[in-house]
CSV table of C-alpha atoms and ligand atoms in Angstrom, one decimal:
chain,number,residue,atom,x,y,z
A,209,MET,CA,-1.2,-13.0,20.2
A,210,GLU,CA,1.4,-11.0,22.1
A,211,MET,CA,0.7,-7.2,22.6
A,212,ASN,CA,3.5,-6.2,20.1
A,213,LYS,CA,2.3,-8.6,17.4
A,214,LYS,CA,-0.8,-8.3,15.2
A,215,LEU,CA,-2.5,-10.4,12.5
A,216,VAL,CA,-3.3,-9.0,9.0
A,217,LYS,CA,-7.1,-9.5,9.5
A,218,GLU,CA,-7.0,-7.1,12.5
A,219,SER,CA,-6.3,-4.2,10.2
A,220,GLU,CA,-8.2,-5.1,7.1
A,221,VAL,CA,-10.6,-2.4,5.7
A,222,ILE,CA,-13.3,-2.6,3.1
A,223,MET,CA,-14.8,0.7,1.8
A,224,THR,CA,-17.5,1.1,-0.7
A,225,GLU,CA,-18.2,4.3,-2.7
A,226,MET,CA,-20.4,5.3,-5.7
A,227,VAL,CA,-19.0,7.3,-8.6
A,228,LEU,CA,-21.1,10.5,-8.6
A,229,PRO,CA,-21.0,13.4,-11.2
A,230,ASN,CA,-18.6,15.4,-9.1
A,231,ASP,CA,-16.1,12.6,-9.1
A,232,THR,CA,-15.8,12.3,-12.9
A,233,ASN,CA,-13.8,13.8,-15.8
A,234,THR,CA,-15.5,15.1,-19.0
A,235,LEU,CA,-15.8,11.6,-20.3
A,236,ASN,CA,-18.0,10.7,-17.4
A,237,ASN,CA,-15.3,8.4,-15.9
A,238,LEU,CA,-13.9,8.5,-12.4
A,239,MET,CA,-11.0,11.0,-12.0
A,240,GLY,CA,-7.7,9.3,-11.2
A,241,GLY,CA,-7.1,11.8,-8.3
A,242,LYS,CA,-10.5,10.9,-6.7
A,243,LEU,CA,-9.6,7.2,-6.8
A,244,MET,CA,-6.2,8.0,-5.3
A,245,HIS,CA,-7.9,9.9,-2.5
A,246,TRP,CA,-10.1,6.9,-1.7
A,247,MET,CA,-7.0,4.6,-1.8
A,248,ASP,CA,-5.2,6.9,0.6
A,249,VAL,CA,-8.1,6.9,3.0
A,250,VAL,CA,-8.7,3.2,3.0
A,251,ALA,CA,-5.0,2.5,3.4
A,252,ALA,CA,-4.5,5.0,6.2
A,253,ILE,CA,-7.4,3.4,8.1
A,254,ALA,CA,-5.7,-0.1,7.8
A,255,ALA,CA,-2.4,1.5,9.0
A,256,GLN,CA,-4.1,3.2,11.9
A,257,ARG,CA,-5.8,-0.1,12.9
A,258,HIS,CA,-2.5,-1.9,12.9
A,259,SER,CA,-0.5,0.8,14.8
A,260,ASN,CA,-3.3,2.3,17.0
A,261,SER,CA,-1.8,5.7,16.2
A,262,ILE,CA,-1.9,8.6,13.9
A,263,VAL,CA,-0.3,7.8,10.5
A,264,VAL,CA,1.0,9.9,7.6
A,265,THR,CA,1.4,8.8,4.0
A,266,ALA,CA,5.2,8.4,3.4
A,267,SER,CA,5.0,7.1,-0.2
A,268,VAL,CA,2.8,5.8,-2.9
A,269,ASP,CA,4.1,3.2,-5.3
A,270,ASN,CA,3.3,3.5,-9.0
A,271,ILE,CA,-0.3,3.1,-10.0
A,272,SER,CA,-1.4,2.4,-13.6
A,273,PHE,CA,-4.9,3.2,-14.7
A,274,LYS,CA,-5.8,0.4,-17.1
A,275,ASN,CA,-9.6,0.6,-17.1
A,276,PRO,CA,-11.9,3.6,-16.8
A,277,ILE,CA,-14.5,3.4,-14.1
A,278,ALA,CA,-17.9,4.8,-15.2
A,279,LEU,CA,-20.2,7.3,-13.6
A,280,GLY,CA,-22.7,5.3,-11.4
A,281,ASN,CA,-20.4,2.4,-10.9
A,282,VAL,CA,-19.7,1.2,-7.4
A,283,VAL,CA,-16.1,1.1,-6.3
A,284,THR,CA,-15.0,-1.3,-3.5
A,285,LEU,CA,-11.6,-0.7,-2.0
A,286,ARG,CA,-9.9,-3.3,0.2
A,287,SER,CA,-6.8,-2.6,2.2
A,288,GLN,CA,-4.5,-4.7,4.4
A,289,VAL,CA,-1.1,-4.1,6.1
A,290,THR,CA,1.4,-6.5,4.4
A,291,ARG,CA,4.3,-5.8,6.7
A,292,ALA,CA,5.3,-3.6,9.5
A,293,PHE,CA,8.9,-2.4,9.8
A,294,SER,CA,10.2,-0.2,12.6
A,295,THR,CA,7.9,2.9,12.3
A,296,SER,CA,6.5,2.3,8.8
A,297,MET,CA,4.0,-0.1,7.4
A,298,GLU,CA,3.3,-1.2,3.8
A,299,VAL,CA,-0.4,-1.3,2.9
A,300,TYR,CA,-1.7,-3.2,-0.1
A,301,ILE,CA,-4.9,-1.8,-1.7
A,302,GLU,CA,-7.1,-3.7,-4.2
A,303,VAL,CA,-9.8,-1.8,-6.1
A,304,PHE,CA,-12.9,-3.4,-7.6
A,305,ALA,CA,-15.4,-1.7,-9.9
A,306,GLU,CA,-19.0,-2.9,-10.2
A,307,ASP,CA,-21.7,-2.1,-12.7
A,308,ILE,CA,-24.6,-3.4,-10.6
A,309,PRO,CA,-27.5,-3.1,-13.2
A,310,ALA,CA,-25.2,-5.0,-15.7
A,311,ASN,CA,-24.2,-7.5,-13.1
A,312,LYS,CA,-20.5,-6.9,-13.8
A,313,LYS,CA,-17.7,-6.7,-11.3
A,314,TYR,CA,-14.0,-6.6,-12.0
A,315,ALA,CA,-10.7,-6.0,-10.3
A,316,SER,CA,-9.5,-2.6,-11.5
A,317,HIS,CA,-6.4,-1.4,-9.6
A,318,LYS,CA,-3.8,-2.5,-7.1
A,319,ALA,CA,-1.2,-0.5,-5.3
A,320,PHE,CA,1.1,-0.3,-2.3
A,321,PHE,CA,1.2,2.7,0.0
A,322,THR,CA,3.6,3.3,2.9
A,323,PHE,CA,2.5,4.9,6.1
A,324,VAL,CA,4.5,6.0,9.1
A,325,ALA,CA,3.0,6.0,12.6
A,326,VAL,CA,3.6,9.3,14.3
A,327,ASP,CA,3.0,11.0,17.7
A,328,GLN,CA,1.1,14.3,18.1
A,329,GLN,CA,4.3,16.2,17.2
A,330,GLY,CA,4.6,14.2,13.9
A,331,MET,CA,7.6,12.2,15.2
A,332,PRO,CA,7.8,8.5,14.0
A,333,ILE,CA,6.9,5.9,16.6
A,334,LYS,CA,7.4,2.2,16.7
A,335,VAL,CA,4.6,-0.1,15.4
A,336,PRO,CA,3.7,-3.7,16.3
A,337,GLU,CA,5.1,-6.5,14.3
A,338,LEU,CA,2.8,-8.0,11.7
A,339,VAL,CA,2.4,-11.8,11.6
A,340,PRO,CA,1.4,-13.2,8.2
A,341,ASN,CA,-0.9,-16.2,8.0
A,342,GLY,CA,-1.4,-18.3,4.9
A,343,LYS,CA,0.2,-18.3,1.4
A,344,LYS,CA,-1.1,-15.0,0.1
A,345,GLU,CA,-0.2,-13.0,3.2
A,346,GLU,CA,3.2,-14.7,3.4
A,347,GLU,CA,4.0,-13.8,-0.3
A,348,LEU,CA,3.0,-10.2,0.3
A,349,TYR,CA,5.0,-10.1,3.5
A,350,ALA,CA,8.1,-11.5,1.8
A,351,GLY,CA,7.8,-9.1,-1.2
A,352,ALA,CA,7.4,-6.1,1.1
A,353,LEU,CA,11.1,-6.1,1.9
A,354,ARG,CA,12.1,-6.0,-1.8
A,355,ARG,CA,9.5,-3.2,-2.5
A,356,ARG,CA,10.7,-1.2,0.6
A,357,GLN,CA,14.3,-1.3,-0.6
A,358,LEU,CA,13.3,-0.2,-4.1
A,359,ARG,CA,11.2,2.7,-2.9
A,360,LEU,CA,13.9,3.8,-0.4
A,361,ILE,CA,16.5,3.8,-3.3
A,362,LEU,CA,14.1,5.8,-5.5
A,363,ALA,CA,13.6,8.3,-2.6
A,364,ASN,CA,17.4,8.6,-2.2
A,365,ARG,CA,17.2,7.1,1.3
A,366,MET,CA,19.1,3.9,0.6
A,367,ASP,CA,22.4,3.1,-1.2
A,368,PRO,CA,21.6,0.4,-3.8
A,369,GLN,CA,24.7,-1.4,-2.5
A,370,ASP,CA,22.8,-2.0,0.8
A,371,ALA,CA,19.7,-3.4,-1.0
A,372,THR,CA,20.2,-7.0,-0.1
A,373,GLU,CA,16.9,-8.1,-1.7
A,374,LEU,CA,17.6,-6.3,-5.0
A,375,LYS,CA,21.1,-7.5,-5.7
A,376,SER,CA,19.9,-9.9,-8.4
A,377,LEU,CA,17.7,-7.2,-10.0
A,378,PHE,CA,20.5,-4.7,-10.3
A,379,ASP,CA,23.2,-7.4,-10.7
A,380,LEU,CA,25.3,-5.3,-8.3
A,381,ASP,CA,27.8,-8.1,-7.8
A,382,GLY,CA,28.2,-8.3,-11.6
A,383,VAL,CA,28.7,-4.5,-11.8
A,384,SER,CA,31.4,-4.4,-9.2
A,385,LYS,CA,33.3,-7.3,-10.8
A,386,LYS,CA,33.3,-5.6,-14.1
A,387,GLN,CA,34.8,-2.4,-12.7
B,477,COA,C1,7.3,10.2,6.6
B,477,COA,C2,8.0,11.0,7.7
B,477,COA,C3,7.3,10.9,9.0
B,477,COA,C4,9.4,10.4,7.8
B,477,COA,O1,10.1,11.1,8.7
B,477,COA,P1,11.7,11.1,8.9
B,477,COA,O2,12.1,12.2,9.8
B,477,COA,O3,12.3,11.0,7.5
B,477,COA,O4,11.9,9.8,9.7
B,477,COA,P2,12.8,8.5,9.6
B,477,COA,O5,14.0,8.8,8.7
B,477,COA,O6,13.0,8.0,10.9
B,477,COA,O7,11.9,7.5,8.8
B,477,COA,C5,10.7,7.0,9.4
B,477,COA,C6,10.2,5.8,8.6
B,477,COA,O8,9.7,6.4,7.3
B,477,COA,C7,10.2,5.6,6.3
B,477,COA,N1,10.2,6.4,5.1
B,477,COA,C8,10.7,7.7,5.0
B,477,COA,N2,10.5,8.1,3.7
B,477,COA,C9,10.0,7.1,3.0
B,477,COA,C10,9.6,6.9,1.7
B,477,COA,N3,9.8,7.9,0.8
B,477,COA,N4,9.1,5.8,1.3
B,477,COA,C11,8.9,4.8,2.2
B,477,COA,N5,9.3,4.9,3.5
B,477,COA,C12,9.8,6.0,3.9
B,477,COA,C13,11.6,5.2,6.7
B,477,COA,O9,12.0,4.1,6.0
B,477,COA,C14,11.3,4.8,8.2
B,477,COA,O10,10.7,3.6,8.2
B,477,COA,P3,11.1,2.5,9.4
B,477,COA,O11,11.2,3.2,10.7
B,477,COA,O12,10.0,1.5,9.4
B,477,COA,O13,12.5,1.9,9.0
B,477,COA,C15,8.2,12.5,7.3
B,477,COA,O14,9.0,12.6,6.1
B,477,COA,C16,6.9,13.2,7.1
B,477,COA,O15,6.2,13.6,8.0
B,477,COA,N6,6.5,13.3,5.8
B,477,COA,C17,5.3,14.0,5.4
B,477,COA,C18,4.1,13.0,5.6
B,477,COA,C19,2.8,13.7,5.0
B,477,COA,O16,2.5,14.8,5.4
B,477,COA,N7,2.2,13.0,4.1
B,477,COA,C20,1.1,13.6,3.4
B,477,COA,C21,1.6,14.4,2.3
B,477,COA,S1,0.4,15.6,1.7
């Protein structure tokens, strides 16, 4: 692999935590904010591994909390870089919860975070290209462009007219024809 290209597996991170009393709400379930903190950490490490630099969280895509995670459960977080752009990287995070005594393990959350590689002054710096390998990595890689355009539009950093991947979603051609 060339110096400026990296594989997904080179940045994959697996982190395991246990839900302790200080991590819970008054129903004895894991606090959403605590989970988001772990997600931020596991994702930042993947972005650091890919870029070999300091990274900052640029954005967090929507997270829905479908299932509560109980006190004493074990939480496994897995992160991988899905695509590197110029200075930013999209990271995919999967969260699994496990009740070890009950022998139950389930997928509980998924999310995409975006990190930017920066120098000591906090200025964005270029990151290596990511080369996907296999169907799942290729799907995540392809979808990353669509998700990037959507989040840049929502952050008011992109004109929807320039979102090549989202034209069908917003039917922008249809809108302009009707005007
Ligand atoms: C993220 C940050 C470095 C971007 O700096 P900037 O001066 O806007 O730089 P640029 O316009 O050159 O953008 C740099 C990259 O960030 C990406 N970016 C900026 N805002 C983004 C957002 N809201 N969502 C996704 N990507 C974003 C840009 O698309 C660009 O990516 P690319 O180089 O791969 O195309 C800067 O806004 C920052 O430092 N934010 C604070 C980060 C932080 O402290 N996070 C923790 C919060 S407590």
